[in-house]
Coordinates of C-alpha atoms and ligand atoms in Angstrom, one line a residue:
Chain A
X1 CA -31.5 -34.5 10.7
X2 CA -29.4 -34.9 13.5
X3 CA -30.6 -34.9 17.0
X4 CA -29.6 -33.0 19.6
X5 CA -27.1 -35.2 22.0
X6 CA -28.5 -33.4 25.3
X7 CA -32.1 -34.2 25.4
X8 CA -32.2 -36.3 22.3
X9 CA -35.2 -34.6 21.2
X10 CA -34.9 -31.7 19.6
X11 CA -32.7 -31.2 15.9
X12 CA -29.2 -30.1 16.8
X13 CA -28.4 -26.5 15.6
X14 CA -25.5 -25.8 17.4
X15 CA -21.9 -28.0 16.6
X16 CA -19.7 -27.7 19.8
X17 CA -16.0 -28.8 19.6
X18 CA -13.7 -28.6 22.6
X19 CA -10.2 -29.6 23.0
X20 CA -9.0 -30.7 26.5
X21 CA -5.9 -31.7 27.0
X22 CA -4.9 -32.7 23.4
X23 CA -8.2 -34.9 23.6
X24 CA -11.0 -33.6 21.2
X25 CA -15.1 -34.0 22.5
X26 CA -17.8 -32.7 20.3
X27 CA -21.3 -32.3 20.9
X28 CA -24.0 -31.3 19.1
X29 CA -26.8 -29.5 20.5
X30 CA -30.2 -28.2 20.0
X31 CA -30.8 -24.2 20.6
X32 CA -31.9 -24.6 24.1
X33 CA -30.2 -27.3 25.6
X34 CA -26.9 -24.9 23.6
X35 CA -28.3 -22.1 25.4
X36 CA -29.0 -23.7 28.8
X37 CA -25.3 -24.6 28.5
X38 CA -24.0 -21.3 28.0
X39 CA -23.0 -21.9 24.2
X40 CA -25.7 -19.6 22.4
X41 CA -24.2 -16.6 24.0
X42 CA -20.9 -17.7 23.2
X43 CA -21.1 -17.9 19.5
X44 CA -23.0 -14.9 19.1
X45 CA -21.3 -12.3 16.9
X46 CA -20.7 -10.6 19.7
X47 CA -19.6 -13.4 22.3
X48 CA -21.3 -12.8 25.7
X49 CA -21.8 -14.4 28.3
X50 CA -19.4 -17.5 27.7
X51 CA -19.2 -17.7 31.9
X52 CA -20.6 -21.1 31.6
X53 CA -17.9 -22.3 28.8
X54 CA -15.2 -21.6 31.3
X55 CA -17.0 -22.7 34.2
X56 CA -17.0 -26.4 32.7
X57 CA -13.3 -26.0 32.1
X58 CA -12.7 -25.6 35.8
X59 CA -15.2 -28.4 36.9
X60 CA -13.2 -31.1 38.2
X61 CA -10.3 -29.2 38.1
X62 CA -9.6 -29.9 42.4
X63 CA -7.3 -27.3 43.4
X64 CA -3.9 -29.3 44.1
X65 CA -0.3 -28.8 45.0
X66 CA 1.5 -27.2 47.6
X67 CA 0.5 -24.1 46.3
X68 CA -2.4 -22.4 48.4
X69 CA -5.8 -21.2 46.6
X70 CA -5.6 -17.7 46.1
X71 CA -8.2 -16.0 47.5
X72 CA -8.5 -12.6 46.0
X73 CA -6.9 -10.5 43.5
X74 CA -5.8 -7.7 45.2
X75 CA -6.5 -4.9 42.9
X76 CA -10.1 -5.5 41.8
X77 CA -11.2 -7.6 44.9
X78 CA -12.3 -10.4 42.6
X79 CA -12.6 -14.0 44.1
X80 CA -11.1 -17.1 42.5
X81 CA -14.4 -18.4 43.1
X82 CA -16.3 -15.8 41.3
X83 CA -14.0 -16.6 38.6
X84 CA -15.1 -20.6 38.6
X85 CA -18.6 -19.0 39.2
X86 CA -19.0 -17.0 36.5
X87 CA -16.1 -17.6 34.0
X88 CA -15.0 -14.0 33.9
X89 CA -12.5 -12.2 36.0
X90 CA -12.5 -8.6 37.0
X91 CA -9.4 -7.4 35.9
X92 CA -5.6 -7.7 34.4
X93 CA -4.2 -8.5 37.5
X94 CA -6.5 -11.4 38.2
X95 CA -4.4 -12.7 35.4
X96 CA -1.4 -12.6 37.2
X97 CA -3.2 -13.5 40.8
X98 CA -4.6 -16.4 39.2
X99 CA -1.8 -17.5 37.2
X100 CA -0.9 -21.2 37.4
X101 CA -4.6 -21.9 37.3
X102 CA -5.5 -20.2 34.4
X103 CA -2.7 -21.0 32.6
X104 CA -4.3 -24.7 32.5
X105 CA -7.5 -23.3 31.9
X106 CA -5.9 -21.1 29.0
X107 CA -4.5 -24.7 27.3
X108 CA -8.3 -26.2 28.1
X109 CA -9.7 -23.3 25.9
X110 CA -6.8 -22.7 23.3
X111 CA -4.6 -25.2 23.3
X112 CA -1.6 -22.7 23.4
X113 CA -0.5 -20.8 26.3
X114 CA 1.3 -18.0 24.2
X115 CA 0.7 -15.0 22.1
X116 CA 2.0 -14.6 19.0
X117 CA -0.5 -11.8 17.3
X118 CA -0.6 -8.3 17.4
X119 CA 1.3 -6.1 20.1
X120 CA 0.0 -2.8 21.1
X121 CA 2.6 0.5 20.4
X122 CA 3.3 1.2 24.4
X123 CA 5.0 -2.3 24.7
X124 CA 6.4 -2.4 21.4
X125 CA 10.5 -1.9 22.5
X126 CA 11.0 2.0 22.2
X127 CA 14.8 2.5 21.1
X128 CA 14.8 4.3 24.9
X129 CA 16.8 1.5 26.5
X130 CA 15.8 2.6 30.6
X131 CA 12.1 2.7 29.5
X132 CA 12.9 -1.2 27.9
X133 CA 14.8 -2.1 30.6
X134 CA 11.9 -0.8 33.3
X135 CA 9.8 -2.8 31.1
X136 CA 11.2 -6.4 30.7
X137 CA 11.6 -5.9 34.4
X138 CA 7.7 -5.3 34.6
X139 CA 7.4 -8.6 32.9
X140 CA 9.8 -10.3 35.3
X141 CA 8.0 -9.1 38.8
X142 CA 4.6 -10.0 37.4
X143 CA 5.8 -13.7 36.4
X144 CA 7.5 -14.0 40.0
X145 CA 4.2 -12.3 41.3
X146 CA 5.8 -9.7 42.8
X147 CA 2.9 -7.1 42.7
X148 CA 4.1 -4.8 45.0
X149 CA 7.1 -4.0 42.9
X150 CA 5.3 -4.3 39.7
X151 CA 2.9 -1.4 41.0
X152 CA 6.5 0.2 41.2
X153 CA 7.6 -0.2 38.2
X154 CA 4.1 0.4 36.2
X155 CA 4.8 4.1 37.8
X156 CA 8.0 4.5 37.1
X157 CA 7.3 3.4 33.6
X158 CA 4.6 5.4 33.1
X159 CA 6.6 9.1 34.4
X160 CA 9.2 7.9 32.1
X161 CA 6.9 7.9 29.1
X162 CA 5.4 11.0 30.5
X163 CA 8.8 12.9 30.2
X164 CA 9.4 11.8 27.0
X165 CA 6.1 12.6 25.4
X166 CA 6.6 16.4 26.7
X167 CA 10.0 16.9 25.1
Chain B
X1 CA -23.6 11.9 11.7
X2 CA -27.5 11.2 11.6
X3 CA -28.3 8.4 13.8
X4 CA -32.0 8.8 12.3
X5 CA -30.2 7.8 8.6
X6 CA -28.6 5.1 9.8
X7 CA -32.0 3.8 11.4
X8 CA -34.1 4.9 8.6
X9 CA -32.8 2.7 6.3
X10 CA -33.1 -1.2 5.7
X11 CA -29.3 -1.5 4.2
X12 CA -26.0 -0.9 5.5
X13 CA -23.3 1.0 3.8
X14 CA -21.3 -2.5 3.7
X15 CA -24.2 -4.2 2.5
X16 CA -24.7 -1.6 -0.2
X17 CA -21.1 -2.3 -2.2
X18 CA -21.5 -6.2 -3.7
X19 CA -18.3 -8.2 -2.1
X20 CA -17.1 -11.3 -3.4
X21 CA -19.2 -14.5 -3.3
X22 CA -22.5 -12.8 -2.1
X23 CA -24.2 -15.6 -3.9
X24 CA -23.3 -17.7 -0.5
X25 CA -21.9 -15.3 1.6
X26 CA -23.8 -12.6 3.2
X27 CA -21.3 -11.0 5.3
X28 CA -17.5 -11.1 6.8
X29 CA -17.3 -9.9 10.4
X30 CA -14.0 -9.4 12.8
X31 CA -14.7 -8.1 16.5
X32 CA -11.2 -7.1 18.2
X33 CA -11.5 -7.2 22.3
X34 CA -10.0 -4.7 23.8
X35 CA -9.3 -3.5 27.4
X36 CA -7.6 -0.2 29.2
X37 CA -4.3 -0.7 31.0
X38 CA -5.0 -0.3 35.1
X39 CA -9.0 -0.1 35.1
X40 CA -10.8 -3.2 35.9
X41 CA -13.1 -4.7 33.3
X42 CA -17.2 -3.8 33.3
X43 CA -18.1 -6.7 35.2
X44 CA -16.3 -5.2 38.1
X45 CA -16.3 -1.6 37.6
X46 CA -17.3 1.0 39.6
X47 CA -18.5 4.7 39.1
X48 CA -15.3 6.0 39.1
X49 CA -13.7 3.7 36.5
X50 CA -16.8 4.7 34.0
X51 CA -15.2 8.4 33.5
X52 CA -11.8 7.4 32.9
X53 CA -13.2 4.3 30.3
X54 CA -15.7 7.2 28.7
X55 CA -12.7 10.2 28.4
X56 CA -10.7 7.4 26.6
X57 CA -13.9 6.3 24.5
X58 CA -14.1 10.8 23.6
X59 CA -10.3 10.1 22.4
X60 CA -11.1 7.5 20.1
X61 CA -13.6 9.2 18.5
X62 CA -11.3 12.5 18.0
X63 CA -8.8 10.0 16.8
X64 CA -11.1 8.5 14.3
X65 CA -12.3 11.3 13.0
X66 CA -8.9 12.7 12.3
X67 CA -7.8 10.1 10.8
X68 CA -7.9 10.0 7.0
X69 CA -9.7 7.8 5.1
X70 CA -11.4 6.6 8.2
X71 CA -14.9 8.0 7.8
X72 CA -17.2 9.6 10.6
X73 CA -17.7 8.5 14.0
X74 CA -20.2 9.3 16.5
X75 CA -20.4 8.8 20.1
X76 CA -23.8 7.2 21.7
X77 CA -24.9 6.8 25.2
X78 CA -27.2 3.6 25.4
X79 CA -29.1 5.5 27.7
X80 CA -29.9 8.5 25.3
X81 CA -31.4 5.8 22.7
X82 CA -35.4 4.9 22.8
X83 CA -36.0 1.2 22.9
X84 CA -37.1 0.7 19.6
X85 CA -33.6 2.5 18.2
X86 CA -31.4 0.1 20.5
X87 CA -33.8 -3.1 19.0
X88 CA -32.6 -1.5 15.2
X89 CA -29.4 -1.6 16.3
X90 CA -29.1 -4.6 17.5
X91 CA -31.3 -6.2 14.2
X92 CA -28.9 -4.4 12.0
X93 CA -25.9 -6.5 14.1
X94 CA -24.1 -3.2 14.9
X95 CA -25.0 -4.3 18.7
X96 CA -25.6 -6.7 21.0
X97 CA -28.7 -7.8 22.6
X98 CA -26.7 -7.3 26.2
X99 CA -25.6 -4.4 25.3
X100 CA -29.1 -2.7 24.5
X101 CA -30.0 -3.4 28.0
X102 CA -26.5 -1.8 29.6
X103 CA -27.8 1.8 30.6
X104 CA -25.6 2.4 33.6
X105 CA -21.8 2.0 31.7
X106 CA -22.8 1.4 27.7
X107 CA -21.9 3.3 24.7
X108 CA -21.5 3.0 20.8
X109 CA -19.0 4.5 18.6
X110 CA -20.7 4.3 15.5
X111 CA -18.9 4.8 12.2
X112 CA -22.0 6.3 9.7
X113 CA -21.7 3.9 6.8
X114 CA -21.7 0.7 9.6
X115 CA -18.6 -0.9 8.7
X116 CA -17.7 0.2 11.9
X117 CA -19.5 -0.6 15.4
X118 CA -17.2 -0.1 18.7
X119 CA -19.5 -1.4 22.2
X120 CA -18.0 0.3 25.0
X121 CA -18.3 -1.8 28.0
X122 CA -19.9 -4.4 27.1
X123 CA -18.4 -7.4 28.4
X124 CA -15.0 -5.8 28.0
X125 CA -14.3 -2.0 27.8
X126 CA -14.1 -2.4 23.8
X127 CA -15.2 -4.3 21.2
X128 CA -14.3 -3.5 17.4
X129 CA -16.2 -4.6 14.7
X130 CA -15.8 -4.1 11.5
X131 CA -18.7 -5.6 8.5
X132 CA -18.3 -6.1 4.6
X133 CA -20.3 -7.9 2.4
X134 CA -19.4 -11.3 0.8
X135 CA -16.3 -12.8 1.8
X136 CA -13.0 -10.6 2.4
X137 CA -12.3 -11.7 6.1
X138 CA -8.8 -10.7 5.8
X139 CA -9.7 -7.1 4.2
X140 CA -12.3 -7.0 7.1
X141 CA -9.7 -7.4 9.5
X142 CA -7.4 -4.9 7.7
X143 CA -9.7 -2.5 8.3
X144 CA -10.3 -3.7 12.2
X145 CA -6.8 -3.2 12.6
X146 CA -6.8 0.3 11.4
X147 CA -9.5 1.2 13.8
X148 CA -7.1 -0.5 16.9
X149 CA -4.5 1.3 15.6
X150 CA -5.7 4.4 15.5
X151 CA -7.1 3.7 19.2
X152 CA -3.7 2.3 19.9
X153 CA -2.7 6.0 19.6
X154 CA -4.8 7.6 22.3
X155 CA -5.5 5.1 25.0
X156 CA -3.0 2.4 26.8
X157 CA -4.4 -1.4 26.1
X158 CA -4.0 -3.7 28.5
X159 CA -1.4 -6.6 27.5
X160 CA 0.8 -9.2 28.2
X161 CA 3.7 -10.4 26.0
X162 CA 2.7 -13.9 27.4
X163 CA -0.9 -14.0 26.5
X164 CA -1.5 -10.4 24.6
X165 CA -4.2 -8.6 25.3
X166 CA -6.0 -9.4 28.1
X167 CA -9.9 -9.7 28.3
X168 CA -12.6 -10.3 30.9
X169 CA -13.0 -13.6 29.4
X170 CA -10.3 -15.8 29.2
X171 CA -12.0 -17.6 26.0
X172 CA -11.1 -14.2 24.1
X173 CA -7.4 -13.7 25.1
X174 CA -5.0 -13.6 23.2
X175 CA -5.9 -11.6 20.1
X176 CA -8.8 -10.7 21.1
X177 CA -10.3 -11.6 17.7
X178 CA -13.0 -13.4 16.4
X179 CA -13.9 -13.6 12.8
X180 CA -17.3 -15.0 11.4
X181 CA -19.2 -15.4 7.7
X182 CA -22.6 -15.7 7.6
X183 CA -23.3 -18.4 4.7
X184 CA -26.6 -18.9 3.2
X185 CA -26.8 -22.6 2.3
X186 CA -30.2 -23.8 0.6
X187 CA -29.0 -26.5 -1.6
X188 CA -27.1 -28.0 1.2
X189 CA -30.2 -27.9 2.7
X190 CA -32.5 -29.0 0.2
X191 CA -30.0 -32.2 -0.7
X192 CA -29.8 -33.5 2.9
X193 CA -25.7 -32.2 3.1
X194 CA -26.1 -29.5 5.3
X195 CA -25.6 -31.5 8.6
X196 CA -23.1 -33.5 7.2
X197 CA -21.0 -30.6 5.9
X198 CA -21.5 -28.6 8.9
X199 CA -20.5 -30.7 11.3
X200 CA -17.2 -31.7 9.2
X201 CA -16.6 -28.1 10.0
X202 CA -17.2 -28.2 13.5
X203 CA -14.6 -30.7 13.6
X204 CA -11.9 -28.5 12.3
X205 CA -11.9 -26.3 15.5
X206 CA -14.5 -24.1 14.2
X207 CA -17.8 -22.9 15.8
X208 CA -21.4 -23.3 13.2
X209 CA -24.1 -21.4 14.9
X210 CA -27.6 -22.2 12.6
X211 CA -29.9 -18.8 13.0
X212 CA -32.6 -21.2 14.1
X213 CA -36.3 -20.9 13.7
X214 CA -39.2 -23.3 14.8
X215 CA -39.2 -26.6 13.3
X216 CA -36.3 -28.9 12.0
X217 CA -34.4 -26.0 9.4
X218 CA -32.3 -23.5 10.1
X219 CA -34.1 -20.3 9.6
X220 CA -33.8 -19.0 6.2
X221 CA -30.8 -21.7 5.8
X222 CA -28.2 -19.3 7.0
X223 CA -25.3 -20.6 8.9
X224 CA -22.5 -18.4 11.1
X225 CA -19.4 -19.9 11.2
X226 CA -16.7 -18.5 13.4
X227 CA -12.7 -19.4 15.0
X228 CA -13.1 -20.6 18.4
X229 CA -9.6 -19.8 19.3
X230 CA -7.8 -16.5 20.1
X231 CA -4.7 -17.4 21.4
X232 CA -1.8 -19.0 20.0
X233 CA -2.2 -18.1 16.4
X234 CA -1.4 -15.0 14.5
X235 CA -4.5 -12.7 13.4
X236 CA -3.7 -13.7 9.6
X237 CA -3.7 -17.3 10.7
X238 CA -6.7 -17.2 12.4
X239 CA -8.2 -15.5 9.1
X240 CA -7.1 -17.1 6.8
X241 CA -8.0 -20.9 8.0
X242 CA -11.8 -19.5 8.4
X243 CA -11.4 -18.2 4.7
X244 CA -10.1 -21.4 4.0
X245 CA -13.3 -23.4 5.4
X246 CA -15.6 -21.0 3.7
X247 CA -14.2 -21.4 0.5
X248 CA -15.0 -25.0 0.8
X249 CA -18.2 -24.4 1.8
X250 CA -19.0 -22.1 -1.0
X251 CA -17.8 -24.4 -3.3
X252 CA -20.0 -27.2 -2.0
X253 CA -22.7 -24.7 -2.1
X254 CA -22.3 -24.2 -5.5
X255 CA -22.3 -27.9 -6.5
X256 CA -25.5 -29.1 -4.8
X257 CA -27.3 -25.5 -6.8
X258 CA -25.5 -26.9 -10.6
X259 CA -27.2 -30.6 -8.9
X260 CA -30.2 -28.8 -8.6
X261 CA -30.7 -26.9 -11.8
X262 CA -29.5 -29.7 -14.0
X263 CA -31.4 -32.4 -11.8
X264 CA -34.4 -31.8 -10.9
X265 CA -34.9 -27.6 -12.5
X266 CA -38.8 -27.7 -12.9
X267 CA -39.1 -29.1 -9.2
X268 CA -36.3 -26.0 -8.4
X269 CA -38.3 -23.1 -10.6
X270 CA -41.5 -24.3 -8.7
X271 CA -40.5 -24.0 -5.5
X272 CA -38.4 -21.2 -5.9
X273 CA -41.7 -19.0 -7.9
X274 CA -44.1 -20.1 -5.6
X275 CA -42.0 -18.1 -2.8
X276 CA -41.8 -15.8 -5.0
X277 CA -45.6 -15.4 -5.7
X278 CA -46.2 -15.6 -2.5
X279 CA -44.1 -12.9 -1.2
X280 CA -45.3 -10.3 -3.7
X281 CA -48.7 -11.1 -2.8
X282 CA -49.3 -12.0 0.8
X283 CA -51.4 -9.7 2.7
X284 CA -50.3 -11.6 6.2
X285 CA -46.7 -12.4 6.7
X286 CA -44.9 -13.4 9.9
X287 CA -41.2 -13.1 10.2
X288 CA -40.5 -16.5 10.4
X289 CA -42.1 -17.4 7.2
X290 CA -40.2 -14.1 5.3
X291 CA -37.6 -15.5 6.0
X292 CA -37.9 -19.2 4.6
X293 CA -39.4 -17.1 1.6
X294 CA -36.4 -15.1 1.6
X295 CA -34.1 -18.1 1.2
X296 CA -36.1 -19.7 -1.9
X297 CA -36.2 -16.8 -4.0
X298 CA -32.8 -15.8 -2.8
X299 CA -31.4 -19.0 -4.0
X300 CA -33.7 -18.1 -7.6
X301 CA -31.8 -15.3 -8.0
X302 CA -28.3 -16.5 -7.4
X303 CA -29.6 -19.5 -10.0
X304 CA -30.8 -17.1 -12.8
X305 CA -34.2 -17.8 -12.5
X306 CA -35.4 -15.1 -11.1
X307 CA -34.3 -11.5 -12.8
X308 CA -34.2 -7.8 -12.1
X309 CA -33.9 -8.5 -8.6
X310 CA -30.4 -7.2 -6.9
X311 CA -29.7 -9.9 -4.3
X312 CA -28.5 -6.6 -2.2
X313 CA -32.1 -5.2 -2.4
X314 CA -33.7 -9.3 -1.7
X315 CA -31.3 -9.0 1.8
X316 CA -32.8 -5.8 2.4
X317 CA -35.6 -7.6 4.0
X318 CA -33.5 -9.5 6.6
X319 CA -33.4 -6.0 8.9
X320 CA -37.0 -4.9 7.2
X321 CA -38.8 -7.6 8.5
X322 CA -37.5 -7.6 11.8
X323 CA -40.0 -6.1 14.4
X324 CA -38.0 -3.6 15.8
X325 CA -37.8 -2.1 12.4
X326 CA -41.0 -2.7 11.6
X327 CA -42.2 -0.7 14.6
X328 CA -39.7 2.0 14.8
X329 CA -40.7 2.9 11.1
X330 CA -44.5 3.1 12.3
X331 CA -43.5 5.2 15.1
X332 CA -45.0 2.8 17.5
X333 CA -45.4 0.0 19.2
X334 CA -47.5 -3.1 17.4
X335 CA -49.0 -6.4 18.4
X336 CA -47.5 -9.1 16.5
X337 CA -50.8 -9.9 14.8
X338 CA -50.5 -5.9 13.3
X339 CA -47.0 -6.3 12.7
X340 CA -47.5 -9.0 10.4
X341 CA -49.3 -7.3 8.4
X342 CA -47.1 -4.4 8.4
X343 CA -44.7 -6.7 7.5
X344 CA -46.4 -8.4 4.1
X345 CA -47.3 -4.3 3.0
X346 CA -43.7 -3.1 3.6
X347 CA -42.0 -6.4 1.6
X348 CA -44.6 -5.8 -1.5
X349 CA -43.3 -2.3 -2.0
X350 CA -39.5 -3.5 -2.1
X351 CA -40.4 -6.1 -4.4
X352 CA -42.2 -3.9 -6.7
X353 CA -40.4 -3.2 -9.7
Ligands
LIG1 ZN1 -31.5 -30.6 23.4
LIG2 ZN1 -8.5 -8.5 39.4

């Protein structure tokens, strides 16, 4: 039986892999030291709580570059550091606020940085080329994280769709 | 839809129809995250946000239920349930243990045959999940995707073409999806190959969770095995490399029972009637030792020594023998001493035949 590689005590029942930066770590643990790390929750069914998981992603990570540390995302009020605190963040928009950050954190976790699943039917191209064109100009404000005009846009988009749902 | 049913009983509609490979796989699981365009996720939601995340959860039931083909949905306040129907719940996996506790913003949509489970704001404003028996992850996720769809209909997700749909935790972007199989592995066990092979999974990217219970074995032997990543990959990739590594399990599964049965079959029929004996017998039974029971005479049927026995009646016991389910059944609450004797009474009856 293999022994948990925490407190070397205990039998491991938990296998933890994690690939950062191309460079694979595994560790096997018992339940508590799994849980006292924030794994148990993870790989529950229903995946709560994995707050710690990211956490240890963004230890050690020193905020660099000339970039300055964002402070708050402005529509939910949500602090980068409740972010590195807790793992979660408190809305879409941290997304964008946050986004050179957690696009390394994203390749910590994933090891991709893209989507390539499923799409949901309100961004799927309509045929109504103004409402596409609003759109893929949604997409350009948030990458230059231009909120202001995104807010803009996510209004005009919205009355569009509005319009053309009543006719 | 009765909630009362659905609590009543020990089985689950999914558990009821036999899938593929039951004799190692208990069950297929996919769990969609999903989120509403413009309202900030649960962790940082206020009062108002609750009624515009409840009016969308009213339009995804009306949706469901409309839909044909796609069974009956009800809508349940957390805070409407007694405790011992929220521990059910959660025993029977249509829950979380978080969300039990979630009075303030929690809800279940609740399809009556449990296939279906949707948490509304838990850790994000929707979770899908969708339970079969055996293994048929990518018919699982078939119908998982049929539920989003017809959700996609009546509320706006939130996305990004970048990173899809978005979630309060960034371990869950992406897709949003996470698929698991529960595998019952006692030969592994018995033959010393269960670390071995479990870890080799582990190694391919995937996550083993043991179900553990006191001492140095996985309790009852069973094993959940899930993808770890959400992003980057299509849904059907994602499915079908966890199908992949289950297969292989199963198959390995398989080989250490035919080891078994032509190696050392009196040692096997001993053990595995002995459980048996005792569970049809015991007048004291704690949950912990049902369970390793479970797994000996579980593995006797799926070996052909034991007969008569459906192993979808043997897995009733895994929700019976729970305490939440033991107590709610009494109508009470019972000291674990009183339970365990509930517990011995209530397993005789489903054994006898
Ligand atoms: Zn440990
Ligand atoms: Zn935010």
């Amino acid at each position: 039986m293999m022994l948990c590689n925490r407190c070397g005590k205990n039998p491991a029942s938990v296998h933890v892999q994690t690939i950062i930066n191309g460079v694979k770590t595994e560790y096997d643990l018992c339940d508590a030291c799994a849980h006292e790390e924030g794994y148990i929750s993870m790989f529950h069914p229903f995946t709560s709580g994995a707050g710690n998981f990211v956490s240890a992603f963004l230890e050690g990570m020193p905020w660099t570059g000339t970039v300055s540390k964002p402070e708050q995302c402005p529509v939910c009020g949500w602090s980068y550091d409740e972010f590195a605190r807790t793992g979660f963040v408190g809305c879409q928009s941290c997304y964008e606020k946050f986004g050179k950050r957690m696009e390394g954190v994203l390749r910590r976790i994933h090891g991709a940085t893209r989507h390539v699943g499923k799409t949901p039917g309100w961004r799927k191209p309509t045929g109504d080329t103004k409402l596409d064109a609003l759109k893929a100009e949604l997409e350009e404000a948030i990458r230059k994280e231009e909120y202001e005009r995104a807010a803009v846009l996510r209004d005009q988009i919205k009355e569009l769709e509005k319009k053309s749902l009543s006719h | 839809m009765d909630l009362d049913t659905v609590l009543n009983r020990p089985w689950s509609g999914w558990s009821k129809d036999d899938g593929p490979d039951t004799d190692v796989v208990l069950s297929s699981r996919i769990r969609l995250a999903r989120n509403l365009e413009g309202v900030p996720f649960p962790v940082a939601m206020k009062g108002e946000h609750l009624t515009a995340v409840m009016a969308a959860a009213e339009r995804v039931v009306e949706s469901l239920n409309s839909g044909a083909g796609l069974g009956r949905y009800s809508l349940i306040a957390i805070k409407d349930l007694r405790q011992l129907d929220r521990a059910v719940l959660v025993e029977k996996h249509l829950m979380s243990p978080q969300h039990a506790s979630n009075e303030k913003y929690g809800a279940l949509i609740l399809r009556e045959d449990e296939c279906v489970s949707i948490m509304v704001n838990e850790e994000d404003h929707f979770r899908i999940q969708t339970l079969s028996s055996g293994l048929q992850l990518p018919e699982t996720l078939r119908l998982a995707n049929v539920v989003d769809d017809a959700m996609d209909r009546v509320v706006r997700y939130a996305f990004s073409p970048q990173i899809g749909y978005l979630t309060c935790c960034p371990t869950n972007v992406g897709t949003g999806l996470r698929g698991s199989v529960m595998v019952h592995v006692p030969a592994l066990a018995l033959t010393g190959q269960a670390g071995s092979v479990l870890s080799a999974v582990g190694k391919l990217g995937l996550v083993v969770r043991g179900l553990y219970g006191e001492g140095s074995e996985a309790a009852g032997n069973v094993f959940q095995i899930s993808n770890q990543v959400s992003l980057g990959q299509t849904e059907g990739d994602i499915v079908a490399n966890l199908s992949g590594i289950a297969r292989r399990i199963i198959d390995q599964e398989r080989d250490a029972r035919a080891r078994l049965i032509n190696g050392i079959r009196m040692q096997l029929e001993d053990r595995v009637f002995r459980a048996f004996g005792v569970m049809k017998n015991a007048r004291i039974m704690s949950s912990a030792e049902a369970l390793r029971l479970w797994s000996d005479i579980r593995l006797g049927i799926c070996a052909g020594l034991i007969m008569g026995i459906p192993l979808a009646k043997l897995d009733e016991l895994l929700v019976m023998s729970r305490p939440g389910y033991i107590q709610r059944t009494a109508g009470r609450e019972m000291e674990p001493s009183e339970r365990d004797i509930t517990r011995a009474n209530m397993i005789r009856k489903l054994l006898e035949v």
